[in-house]
Amino acid sequence: MKFGHFDDEHREYVIETPKTPLPWINYLGSKEFFSLISNTCGGYTFYKDAKLLRLTRYRYNDVPMDINGKYFYIKDGDTVWNPGWKPTQTDLDEYECRHGIGYSKFKGVKNGVRADVLTFVPVNDNCEVSRLVVTNDSSAEKSISIFSYVEWCLWNADDDSRNFQRNFSTGEVEVKGSAIYHKTEYRERRNHYAVYSVNAPITAFDTARDSFLGLYHYAGDPEAVLNGKLTNSMASGWSPIAAHQLDVTLKPGESKSYVFVLGYIENPVEDKWESHNVINKKPAEALLAKYDTDAKVDAAFAELNDQWDKLLNIYTVDSSNDKVNRMVNIWNQYQCMVTFNMSRSASYYESGIGRGMGFRDSCQDLLGFVHLIPDRARERIIDIASTQFQDGRAYHQYQPLTKKGNSDIGSGFGDDPLWLIAGTSAYIRETGDTTILDEMVPFDNDESVAETLMEHLRRSFGYVDTHRGPHRLPLIGRADWNDCLNLNCHSTQPGESFQTFGPSEGPVAESVFIGGMFVKYGNEYADICDLKGLTDEAAKVRASVAEMNEILLDSSAGWDGEWFVRAYDSYGGKVGSKDCEEGQIYIEPQGFCVLAGVGKETGQAQKALDSVKAKLDTKYGVMILQPAYTVYHEELGEVSSYPPGYKENAGIFCHNNPWVSIAETVIGRGDRAFEVYKKTCPAYTEEISEIHRTEPYIYCQMVAGADAKFHGEGKNSWLTGTAAWTFVNISQYILGVYPTLKGLSVDPCVPADFGDFSVKRVYRGVEYDITVKQNGVQKGVKQLIVDGAQVEGTVIPYDASKKTVKVEVVMG
Ligand code: BGC
């Protein structure tokens, strides 16, 4: 069942009912000012850091669902309603929400009044613009009141939700004309404030929440709105808000437009005040003046769309499969950009006060956006590498505002170092910019111990190479990609963190998965060494990789007979083996070892993937392990803590489904690669939205596995490495346009009935117009013709002197 539809021409998902199975959200903002917005106008706003500079409040586990947002109320006689249905939940005659790329639109119609809201964050300003247009579609004159409402957060969202004994006494506001200023803590150490204003004179306002809502009311029945009259309250402590009242008369057919701006302002310390304790509003007024007419709003909206046109033209596909076209050309790349902006910090499942940027997460996210914003990817690589330790390990997370490693979680995740190679290699393959390798990058943000990025990569590889266990496999430490495989933790007390309890490294627990990564990224590192002319180092690295390859295929180490072992626990016992009672097979080493090419020649690759199909596949995707753990295993950690079928305990982790799909392309099985792609692909799961429940235009992290009560139900949408890996899978492996160090390679692996297709790709400043004649073949390039001339192999030689290149690929 669907709750809306795709409008590909406008790059929008059109939600037709406010009662979606879960809030379906969108993101506004692309630089420093961000909002989350749901299909019922729920959500919140922050500047740069969702924890430390939160502008508005949100309540995560409250009922009714999705509480707090930036709301408009319309009072028409005795009826009070919202264009986005919530929070009053008054039935609407018509409702529509269009989530677009960096903006959302709402349409609500009630009793002959129509309200259209367009909301977006302009490209170059720290504010959210919401234009509300009210239209009288009835045949009689209408007098209505419009109310706006936002609830301020007292900046530090974590403290705001805990430290009531202090915070109920700190709130301060100012009001000037239609502008309401939130200046809490500005008197002391903050030089920033927020403003919420409208480009029209107002009848009244409220800034104290209790005056607006009334005692024991909530946003669904605000007393002042029900009374039709805001009270001009001035907040003093408690909970400051900003609410405007506009009384409007509309003739039949008449429309009126109002522009609301929610902005963030920072003042220089020496220029904080206008007079004693009166804030300097000049910059705010300048900001508001930039959006005080419809024409200015239209221009800013056009600029935003223009920016996205440019980004989304970098990789486009035209195939006979609309769903593939829509995911590749619009939504998958959009989600990659959102993961760039948010990492794992702020979503409807990430509270914004918890995790900042993950080391491994950010490196993988980069794989999905490096072609879109290479300069910012470069910066990101340097930021990430700056949190590495001198021995090659790394902080597992860092804060976006300070860019410093997060010592609460610390280090010790065995896979982290290798992801830095993955990200850097992707950047160089995309841009050809090797100067990044010569950048001086600090360790643990200490400039006095800076070394080149190349040296950082060397230490990444070296750390894993020199930290091996009894089978010569890499030590796992606190965990590897699977954060919940905590083999050194041995936690028995509730509340202990599985990721930080126990030693950060043990001498025995090993990861086969990291072995697969070692092969994949070791090879990529060796190629980088070659590029730098370091042939001896390249040879040594390749020797280590070859040795690891053998270890992975050895049935006394990495190989279990029909599939790859997952790990060895701290007692040396196998994890993910036929010898185990539960958790006999895990997805990660099958996908990653094979995508690294391990076992391709020996037939073990095919065997491993056949086992995945036989043991882990479901109609909703490939599960992470089977059989699920039914009891808690102290020696395995968090993985066995979840009820069977959820999260890492036999859930369908969308993140590593593309590994399996990519692995299938490596052995040339296009039908199966695409089958795996389809199972978690939003454009396909849209049809089962009532089961899947999360947004049908983007990926979620996890879908409940076969053992779960709600098999097929998605959770944790938006901020997941799935976005990047799926884009890598579909764009580089299935459609096959892969950036190598030497140029673009075209080597598709598609289902037999996929048909001919074309890809437009801007790469290193050159526009490639690629057409593929598929000939019913799943993999294999018979002919590569570049600007009319036949070329050997699959790589298009890079020629910077050309602006456009015509490429014809004949499969066979
Ligand atoms: C984390 C990832 C991890 C994955 C699997 C996610 O929540 O952000 O770093 O790889 O879970 O455990």
CSV table of C-alpha atoms in Angstrom, one decimal, residues 264-669:
chain,number,residue,atom,x,y,z
A,264,TYR,CA,20.4,32.6,13.6
A,265,ILE,CA,22.7,35.6,14.3
A,266,GLU,CA,26.2,35.8,15.7
A,267,ASN,CA,27.5,39.3,16.7
A,268,PRO,CA,31.1,40.3,17.3
A,269,VAL,CA,31.8,40.5,21.0
A,270,GLU,CA,32.6,44.2,20.8
A,271,ASP,CA,29.3,44.9,19.0
A,272,LYS,CA,26.9,42.8,21.0
A,273,TRP,CA,24.7,45.5,22.3
A,274,GLU,CA,22.6,48.3,20.9
A,275,SER,CA,22.2,49.8,24.4
A,276,HIS,CA,22.2,48.4,27.9
A,277,ASN,CA,21.0,44.8,27.7
A,278,VAL,CA,19.3,45.5,24.3
A,279,ILE,CA,20.8,43.2,21.7
A,280,ASN,CA,22.3,44.5,18.5
A,281,LYS,CA,19.6,43.7,15.9
A,282,LYS,CA,21.2,45.2,12.9
A,283,PRO,CA,22.4,41.9,11.3
A,284,ALA,CA,19.1,40.3,12.0
A,285,GLU,CA,17.3,43.2,10.3
A,286,ALA,CA,19.6,42.9,7.4
A,287,LEU,CA,18.8,39.2,7.1
A,288,LEU,CA,15.1,39.7,7.4
A,289,ALA,CA,15.2,42.4,4.7
A,290,LYS,CA,16.7,39.8,2.3
A,291,TYR,CA,13.4,37.8,2.4
A,292,ASP,CA,10.7,40.4,2.9
A,293,THR,CA,9.0,40.1,-0.5
A,294,ASP,CA,7.7,37.3,-2.7
A,295,ALA,CA,10.2,38.2,-5.4
A,296,LYS,CA,13.1,37.8,-3.1
A,297,VAL,CA,11.8,34.5,-1.8
A,298,ASP,CA,11.3,33.2,-5.4
A,299,ALA,CA,14.8,34.2,-6.3
A,300,ALA,CA,16.3,32.4,-3.3
A,301,PHE,CA,14.2,29.3,-4.0
A,302,ALA,CA,15.4,29.4,-7.7
A,303,GLU,CA,19.0,29.6,-6.5
A,304,LEU,CA,18.5,26.6,-4.3
A,305,ASN,CA,17.0,24.6,-7.2
A,306,ASP,CA,19.8,25.7,-9.4
A,307,GLN,CA,22.4,24.4,-6.9
A,308,TRP,CA,20.7,21.0,-6.9
A,309,ASP,CA,20.4,20.9,-10.7
A,310,LYS,CA,24.1,21.3,-11.0
A,311,LEU,CA,24.9,18.6,-8.4
A,312,LEU,CA,22.4,16.1,-9.7
A,313,ASN,CA,23.7,16.5,-13.3
A,314,ILE,CA,27.0,15.0,-12.4
A,315,TYR,CA,25.7,11.4,-12.6
A,316,THR,CA,22.5,10.6,-14.4
A,317,VAL,CA,21.2,7.4,-15.9
A,318,ASP,CA,18.5,6.9,-18.5
A,319,SER,CA,17.3,3.4,-18.6
A,320,SER,CA,14.0,1.6,-19.2
A,321,ASN,CA,13.7,1.1,-15.5
A,322,ASP,CA,11.9,4.2,-13.9
A,323,LYS,CA,12.7,3.1,-10.4
A,324,VAL,CA,16.4,2.9,-11.1
A,325,ASN,CA,16.4,6.2,-12.8
A,326,ARG,CA,14.5,7.9,-10.0
A,327,MET,CA,16.8,6.5,-7.3
A,328,VAL,CA,20.0,7.2,-9.1
A,329,ASN,CA,19.1,10.6,-10.5
A,330,ILE,CA,17.4,12.0,-7.4
A,331,TRP,CA,16.8,10.3,-4.1
A,332,ASN,CA,19.9,8.1,-3.6
A,333,GLN,CA,22.3,11.0,-4.3
A,334,TYR,CA,20.1,13.4,-2.2
A,335,GLN,CA,20.4,11.0,0.8
A,336,CYS,CA,24.1,10.8,0.3
A,337,MET,CA,24.3,14.6,0.6
A,338,VAL,CA,22.2,14.5,3.8
A,339,THR,CA,24.5,11.9,5.3
A,340,PHE,CA,27.4,14.3,4.4
A,341,ASN,CA,25.7,17.1,6.4
A,342,MET,CA,24.4,15.1,9.3
A,343,SER,CA,26.6,12.1,9.6
A,344,ARG,CA,24.7,10.2,12.4
A,345,SER,CA,23.8,13.2,14.5
A,346,ALA,CA,20.2,14.4,13.8
A,347,SER,CA,17.3,12.4,12.5
A,348,TYR,CA,14.0,11.1,13.9
A,349,TYR,CA,16.1,8.2,15.3
A,350,GLU,CA,19.3,10.1,16.2
A,351,SER,CA,18.5,12.7,18.9
A,352,GLY,CA,21.1,15.2,17.9
A,353,ILE,CA,22.5,15.0,21.4
A,354,GLY,CA,24.3,11.7,21.1
A,355,ARG,CA,26.7,10.7,18.4
A,356,GLY,CA,28.5,13.3,16.4
A,357,MET,CA,30.6,12.2,13.4
A,358,GLY,CA,31.7,8.6,13.2
A,359,PHE,CA,35.2,7.9,11.9
A,360,ARG,CA,34.1,4.8,9.9
A,361,ASP,CA,30.7,6.3,9.1
A,362,SER,CA,32.0,9.5,7.7
A,363,CYS,CA,34.7,7.7,5.6
A,364,GLN,CA,32.0,5.5,4.1
A,365,ASP,CA,29.5,8.3,3.6
A,366,LEU,CA,32.2,10.0,1.5
A,367,LEU,CA,32.0,7.2,-1.0
A,368,GLY,CA,28.6,8.4,-1.9
A,369,PHE,CA,29.1,12.2,-2.2
A,370,VAL,CA,32.7,12.6,-3.3
A,371,HIS,CA,31.7,13.0,-6.9
A,372,LEU,CA,29.2,15.7,-5.9
A,373,ILE,CA,31.3,17.9,-3.7
A,374,PRO,CA,35.0,16.9,-4.0
A,375,ASP,CA,36.3,20.0,-2.3
A,376,ARG,CA,34.3,19.4,0.8
A,377,ALA,CA,35.1,15.7,0.7
A,378,ARG,CA,38.8,16.7,0.7
A,379,GLU,CA,38.2,18.9,3.8
A,380,ARG,CA,36.3,16.0,5.4
A,381,ILE,CA,39.2,13.6,4.9
A,382,ILE,CA,41.6,16.0,6.5
A,383,ASP,CA,39.2,16.5,9.5
A,384,ILE,CA,38.8,12.7,9.9
A,385,ALA,CA,42.5,12.0,9.6
A,386,SER,CA,43.2,14.7,12.2
A,387,THR,CA,41.5,12.5,14.8
A,388,GLN,CA,43.8,9.6,14.1
A,389,PHE,CA,46.4,8.6,16.7
A,390,GLN,CA,50.1,8.3,15.9
A,391,ASP,CA,50.0,4.5,16.0
A,392,GLY,CA,47.3,4.4,13.3
A,393,ARG,CA,44.3,3.8,15.5
A,394,ALA,CA,41.6,6.5,15.6
A,395,TYR,CA,38.9,8.1,17.7
A,396,HIS,CA,35.7,6.3,16.8
A,397,GLN,CA,33.8,9.5,16.8
A,398,TYR,CA,34.3,13.3,16.8
A,399,GLN,CA,32.2,16.4,17.4
A,400,PRO,CA,31.4,18.4,14.3
A,401,LEU,CA,31.7,21.8,16.0
A,402,THR,CA,35.1,21.2,17.6
A,403,LYS,CA,36.3,18.5,15.2
A,404,LYS,CA,38.0,16.9,18.2
A,405,GLY,CA,37.9,13.2,19.0
A,406,ASN,CA,35.3,12.1,21.4
A,407,SER,CA,37.1,10.6,24.4
A,408,ASP,CA,33.9,9.2,25.9
A,409,ILE,CA,33.9,6.5,23.3
A,410,GLY,CA,37.7,6.6,22.6
A,411,SER,CA,39.3,4.3,20.2
A,412,GLY,CA,40.0,0.6,19.6
A,413,PHE,CA,37.6,-0.4,16.8
A,414,GLY,CA,39.7,-2.7,14.6
A,415,ASP,CA,38.2,-1.6,11.3
A,416,ASP,CA,38.4,2.2,11.6
A,417,PRO,CA,42.0,2.7,10.3
A,418,LEU,CA,41.2,1.0,7.0
A,419,TRP,CA,38.2,3.2,6.2
A,420,LEU,CA,40.5,6.2,6.0
A,421,ILE,CA,42.2,4.5,3.0
A,422,ALA,CA,38.8,3.7,1.5
A,423,GLY,CA,37.7,7.4,1.6
A,424,THR,CA,41.1,8.8,0.4
A,425,SER,CA,41.3,6.3,-2.4
A,426,ALA,CA,37.8,7.2,-3.5
A,427,TYR,CA,38.7,10.9,-3.5
A,428,ILE,CA,41.8,10.4,-5.6
A,429,ARG,CA,40.1,8.1,-8.0
A,430,GLU,CA,37.4,10.7,-8.4
A,431,THR,CA,39.5,13.8,-8.7
A,432,GLY,CA,43.0,12.7,-9.6
A,433,ASP,CA,44.2,15.2,-7.0
A,434,THR,CA,47.2,13.5,-5.4
A,435,THR,CA,48.3,16.7,-3.6
A,436,ILE,CA,46.0,15.7,-0.8
A,437,LEU,CA,48.5,13.0,0.1
A,438,ASP,CA,51.1,15.7,0.8
A,439,GLU,CA,48.9,17.7,3.2
A,440,MET,CA,50.3,17.9,6.7
A,441,VAL,CA,47.7,16.5,9.0
A,442,PRO,CA,47.9,16.4,12.8
A,443,PHE,CA,47.5,13.3,15.0
A,444,ASP,CA,44.8,13.7,17.6
A,445,ASN,CA,44.5,17.3,16.5
A,446,ASP,CA,47.9,18.1,17.8
A,447,GLU,CA,49.6,20.2,15.2
A,448,SER,CA,53.0,19.6,16.7
A,449,VAL,CA,52.9,16.0,15.6
A,450,ALA,CA,51.6,16.5,12.1
A,451,GLU,CA,52.6,14.2,9.2
A,452,THR,CA,51.5,13.9,5.6
A,453,LEU,CA,48.2,12.3,4.8
A,454,MET,CA,50.2,9.6,3.0
A,455,GLU,CA,51.9,8.8,6.3
A,456,HIS,CA,48.5,8.6,8.0
A,457,LEU,CA,47.4,6.0,5.4
A,458,ARG,CA,50.7,4.1,5.9
A,459,ARG,CA,50.0,4.0,9.7
A,460,SER,CA,46.4,2.9,9.0
A,461,PHE,CA,47.5,0.0,7.0
A,462,GLY,CA,50.5,-0.7,9.2
A,463,TYR,CA,48.3,-0.8,12.4
A,464,VAL,CA,46.1,-3.5,11.0
A,465,ASP,CA,49.0,-5.4,9.5
A,466,THR,CA,50.8,-5.6,12.7
A,467,HIS,CA,47.8,-6.3,15.0
A,468,ARG,CA,46.9,-9.8,14.2
A,469,GLY,CA,45.7,-12.7,16.3
A,470,PRO,CA,46.5,-16.4,16.5
A,471,HIS,CA,45.2,-17.1,13.0
A,472,ARG,CA,47.1,-14.1,11.6
A,473,LEU,CA,43.7,-12.5,11.1
A,474,PRO,CA,43.3,-8.8,12.2
A,475,LEU,CA,42.4,-8.2,15.8
A,476,ILE,CA,38.9,-6.9,16.3
A,477,GLY,CA,39.4,-4.7,19.3
A,478,ARG,CA,36.1,-3.3,20.6
A,479,ALA,CA,34.3,-4.2,17.4
A,480,ASP,CA,34.6,-3.9,13.7
A,481,TRP,CA,32.0,-2.6,11.2
A,482,ASN,CA,29.5,-4.5,13.3
A,483,ASP,CA,29.5,-2.2,16.3
A,484,CYS,CA,27.7,-4.9,18.3
A,485,LEU,CA,30.2,-7.7,17.9
A,486,ASN,CA,32.0,-7.0,21.1
A,487,LEU,CA,34.3,-9.9,21.6
A,488,ASN,CA,36.5,-8.4,24.3
A,489,CYS,CA,33.8,-6.8,26.3
A,490,HIS,CA,32.3,-9.6,28.5
A,491,SER,CA,29.7,-7.3,30.0
A,492,THR,CA,27.3,-8.7,32.6
A,493,GLN,CA,25.9,-5.6,34.2
A,494,PRO,CA,23.0,-3.6,32.7
A,495,GLY,CA,24.0,-0.1,31.7
A,496,GLU,CA,27.6,-0.9,30.8
A,497,SER,CA,28.3,0.3,27.3
A,498,PHE,CA,29.1,-2.6,25.0
A,499,GLN,CA,31.4,-0.3,23.1
A,500,THR,CA,33.5,1.0,25.9
A,501,PHE,CA,33.4,-1.7,28.6
A,502,GLY,CA,36.3,-4.0,29.0
A,503,PRO,CA,39.7,-3.8,27.3
A,504,SER,CA,39.9,-1.9,24.0
A,505,GLU,CA,41.9,-4.8,22.5
A,506,GLY,CA,42.5,-8.4,23.3
A,507,PRO,CA,45.3,-10.6,21.9
A,508,VAL,CA,43.0,-13.3,20.6
A,509,ALA,CA,39.6,-12.0,19.2
A,510,GLU,CA,40.0,-11.7,15.4
A,511,SER,CA,37.8,-10.4,12.6
A,512,VAL,CA,37.6,-12.2,9.2
A,513,PHE,CA,35.6,-9.2,8.0
A,514,ILE,CA,38.6,-6.9,8.6
A,515,GLY,CA,40.6,-9.4,6.7
A,516,GLY,CA,38.4,-8.8,3.7
A,517,MET,CA,38.8,-5.0,4.2
A,518,PHE,CA,42.5,-5.5,4.4
A,519,VAL,CA,42.6,-7.1,1.0
A,520,LYS,CA,40.3,-4.5,-0.6
A,521,TYR,CA,41.8,-1.4,0.8
A,522,GLY,CA,45.3,-2.9,1.0
A,523,ASN,CA,45.2,-3.2,-2.8
A,524,GLU,CA,43.9,0.3,-3.1
A,525,TYR,CA,46.7,1.6,-0.8
A,526,ALA,CA,49.3,-0.3,-2.9
A,527,ASP,CA,47.9,1.4,-6.0
A,528,ILE,CA,48.3,4.8,-4.2
A,529,CYS,CA,51.9,3.8,-3.4
A,530,ASP,CA,52.5,3.1,-7.0
A,531,LEU,CA,51.1,6.5,-7.9
A,532,LYS,CA,53.6,8.1,-5.6
A,533,GLY,CA,56.4,6.1,-7.1
A,534,LEU,CA,56.8,4.0,-3.9
A,535,THR,CA,57.2,0.7,-5.7
A,536,ASP,CA,59.0,-1.1,-2.9
A,537,GLU,CA,56.3,-0.2,-0.4
A,538,ALA,CA,53.6,-1.2,-2.9
A,539,ALA,CA,55.2,-4.6,-3.3
A,540,LYS,CA,55.4,-5.1,0.4
A,541,VAL,CA,51.8,-4.1,0.9
A,542,ARG,CA,50.8,-6.5,-1.9
A,543,ALA,CA,52.7,-9.3,-0.3
A,544,SER,CA,50.8,-8.7,3.0
A,545,VAL,CA,47.5,-8.6,1.1
A,546,ALA,CA,48.4,-11.9,-0.7
A,547,GLU,CA,49.2,-13.5,2.6
A,548,MET,CA,45.8,-12.3,4.0
A,549,ASN,CA,44.1,-13.6,1.0
A,550,GLU,CA,45.4,-17.1,1.7
A,551,ILE,CA,44.5,-16.9,5.4
A,552,LEU,CA,40.9,-15.9,4.5
A,553,LEU,CA,40.6,-18.9,2.1
A,554,ASP,CA,42.3,-21.3,4.6
A,555,SER,CA,39.9,-23.7,6.3
A,556,SER,CA,41.8,-23.5,9.5
A,557,ALA,CA,41.4,-19.7,9.6
A,558,GLY,CA,38.9,-17.7,7.5
A,559,TRP,CA,37.0,-20.4,5.6
A,560,ASP,CA,34.3,-22.6,7.1
A,561,GLY,CA,33.6,-25.0,4.3
A,562,GLU,CA,30.6,-23.3,2.6
A,563,TRP,CA,31.2,-19.7,3.6
A,564,PHE,CA,33.6,-17.4,5.4
A,565,VAL,CA,33.9,-17.5,9.2
A,566,ARG,CA,32.8,-14.2,10.8
A,567,ALA,CA,35.4,-14.0,13.6
A,568,TYR,CA,37.2,-15.7,16.5
A,569,ASP,CA,36.1,-14.8,20.0
A,570,SER,CA,38.4,-14.0,22.9
A,571,TYR,CA,38.6,-17.7,23.8
A,572,GLY,CA,39.6,-18.5,20.2
A,573,GLY,CA,36.1,-20.0,19.4
A,574,LYS,CA,34.6,-19.6,16.0
A,575,VAL,CA,31.9,-17.0,15.4
A,576,GLY,CA,29.7,-17.5,12.3
A,577,SER,CA,30.5,-21.1,11.7
A,578,LYS,CA,28.5,-24.3,11.1
A,579,ASP,CA,29.9,-25.4,14.4
A,580,CYS,CA,28.0,-22.7,16.2
A,581,GLU,CA,24.6,-23.4,17.6
A,582,GLU,CA,23.3,-19.9,16.8
A,583,GLY,CA,24.8,-17.3,14.5
A,584,GLN,CA,26.3,-19.8,12.1
A,585,ILE,CA,26.6,-17.5,9.1
A,586,TYR,CA,27.1,-13.7,9.0
A,587,ILE,CA,26.6,-11.5,5.9
A,588,GLU,CA,29.6,-9.2,6.4
A,589,PRO,CA,32.6,-11.4,5.5
A,590,GLN,CA,30.7,-13.0,2.6
A,591,GLY,CA,29.9,-9.7,1.0
A,592,PHE,CA,33.2,-8.0,1.8
A,593,CYS,CA,35.7,-10.8,1.1
A,594,VAL,CA,34.0,-11.4,-2.3
A,595,LEU,CA,33.8,-7.8,-3.3
A,596,ALA,CA,37.5,-7.7,-2.5
A,597,GLY,CA,37.9,-10.5,-5.0
A,598,VAL,CA,38.8,-13.1,-2.3
A,599,GLY,CA,37.9,-16.6,-3.5
A,600,LYS,CA,37.0,-15.6,-7.0
A,601,GLU,CA,39.5,-17.9,-8.6
A,602,THR,CA,38.9,-20.8,-6.2
A,603,GLY,CA,35.1,-20.9,-6.5
A,604,GLN,CA,34.8,-20.1,-2.8
A,605,ALA,CA,33.4,-16.7,-3.7
A,606,GLN,CA,30.5,-18.2,-5.5
A,607,LYS,CA,30.0,-20.8,-2.7
A,608,ALA,CA,29.9,-18.0,-0.1
A,609,LEU,CA,27.3,-16.1,-2.0
A,610,ASP,CA,25.2,-19.2,-2.7
A,611,SER,CA,25.2,-19.8,1.1
A,612,VAL,CA,24.1,-16.2,1.6
A,613,LYS,CA,21.2,-16.8,-0.7
A,614,ALA,CA,20.3,-20.1,0.8
A,615,LYS,CA,20.6,-19.1,4.5
A,616,LEU,CA,20.2,-15.3,4.8
A,617,ASP,CA,17.8,-14.2,2.1
A,618,THR,CA,14.3,-13.0,2.7
A,619,LYS,CA,11.8,-11.2,0.5
A,620,TYR,CA,12.7,-8.0,2.3
A,621,GLY,CA,16.4,-8.2,2.0
A,622,VAL,CA,19.4,-10.2,3.2
A,623,MET,CA,19.7,-10.8,7.0
A,624,ILE,CA,22.9,-10.0,8.8
A,625,LEU,CA,23.1,-13.5,10.4
A,626,GLN,CA,21.3,-16.8,11.0
A,627,PRO,CA,20.1,-18.4,13.2
A,628,ALA,CA,19.4,-15.5,15.4
A,629,TYR,CA,20.7,-15.5,18.9
A,630,THR,CA,18.0,-16.5,21.3
A,631,VAL,CA,20.1,-16.1,24.5
A,632,TYR,CA,22.6,-13.5,25.6
A,633,HIS,CA,26.2,-14.5,24.8
A,634,GLU,CA,28.5,-12.7,27.1
A,635,GLU,CA,31.4,-13.6,24.8
A,636,LEU,CA,29.8,-11.9,21.8
A,637,GLY,CA,28.3,-8.8,23.4
A,638,GLU,CA,25.6,-6.5,22.1
A,639,VAL,CA,24.9,-8.6,19.0
A,640,SER,CA,23.1,-11.1,21.1
A,641,SER,CA,21.4,-8.5,23.3
A,642,TYR,CA,18.7,-7.7,20.7
A,643,PRO,CA,15.5,-9.7,20.4
A,644,PRO,CA,15.9,-12.1,17.4
A,645,GLY,CA,15.3,-10.4,14.1
A,646,TYR,CA,16.1,-6.8,15.2
A,647,LYS,CA,19.2,-4.7,14.5
A,648,GLU,CA,22.5,-6.7,14.5
A,649,ASN,CA,20.8,-9.8,15.8
A,650,ALA,CA,19.5,-11.1,12.5
A,651,GLY,CA,17.9,-7.9,11.3
A,652,ILE,CA,18.3,-6.9,7.6
A,653,PHE,CA,21.0,-4.3,7.7
A,654,CYS,CA,20.5,-2.3,4.6
A,655,HIS,CA,24.1,-1.1,4.8
A,656,ASN,CA,25.6,-4.5,3.9
A,657,ASN,CA,23.1,-5.7,1.4
A,658,PRO,CA,24.9,-3.7,-1.3
A,659,TRP,CA,28.1,-5.5,-0.3
A,660,VAL,CA,26.4,-8.7,-1.3
A,661,SER,CA,25.1,-7.1,-4.5
A,662,ILE,CA,28.5,-5.7,-5.4
A,663,ALA,CA,30.1,-9.1,-4.6
A,664,GLU,CA,27.6,-10.7,-7.1
A,665,THR,CA,28.8,-8.2,-9.8
A,666,VAL,CA,32.4,-9.2,-9.0
A,667,ILE,CA,31.5,-12.7,-10.0
A,668,GLY,CA,29.3,-11.6,-12.9
A,669,ARG,CA,25.9,-12.5,-11.7
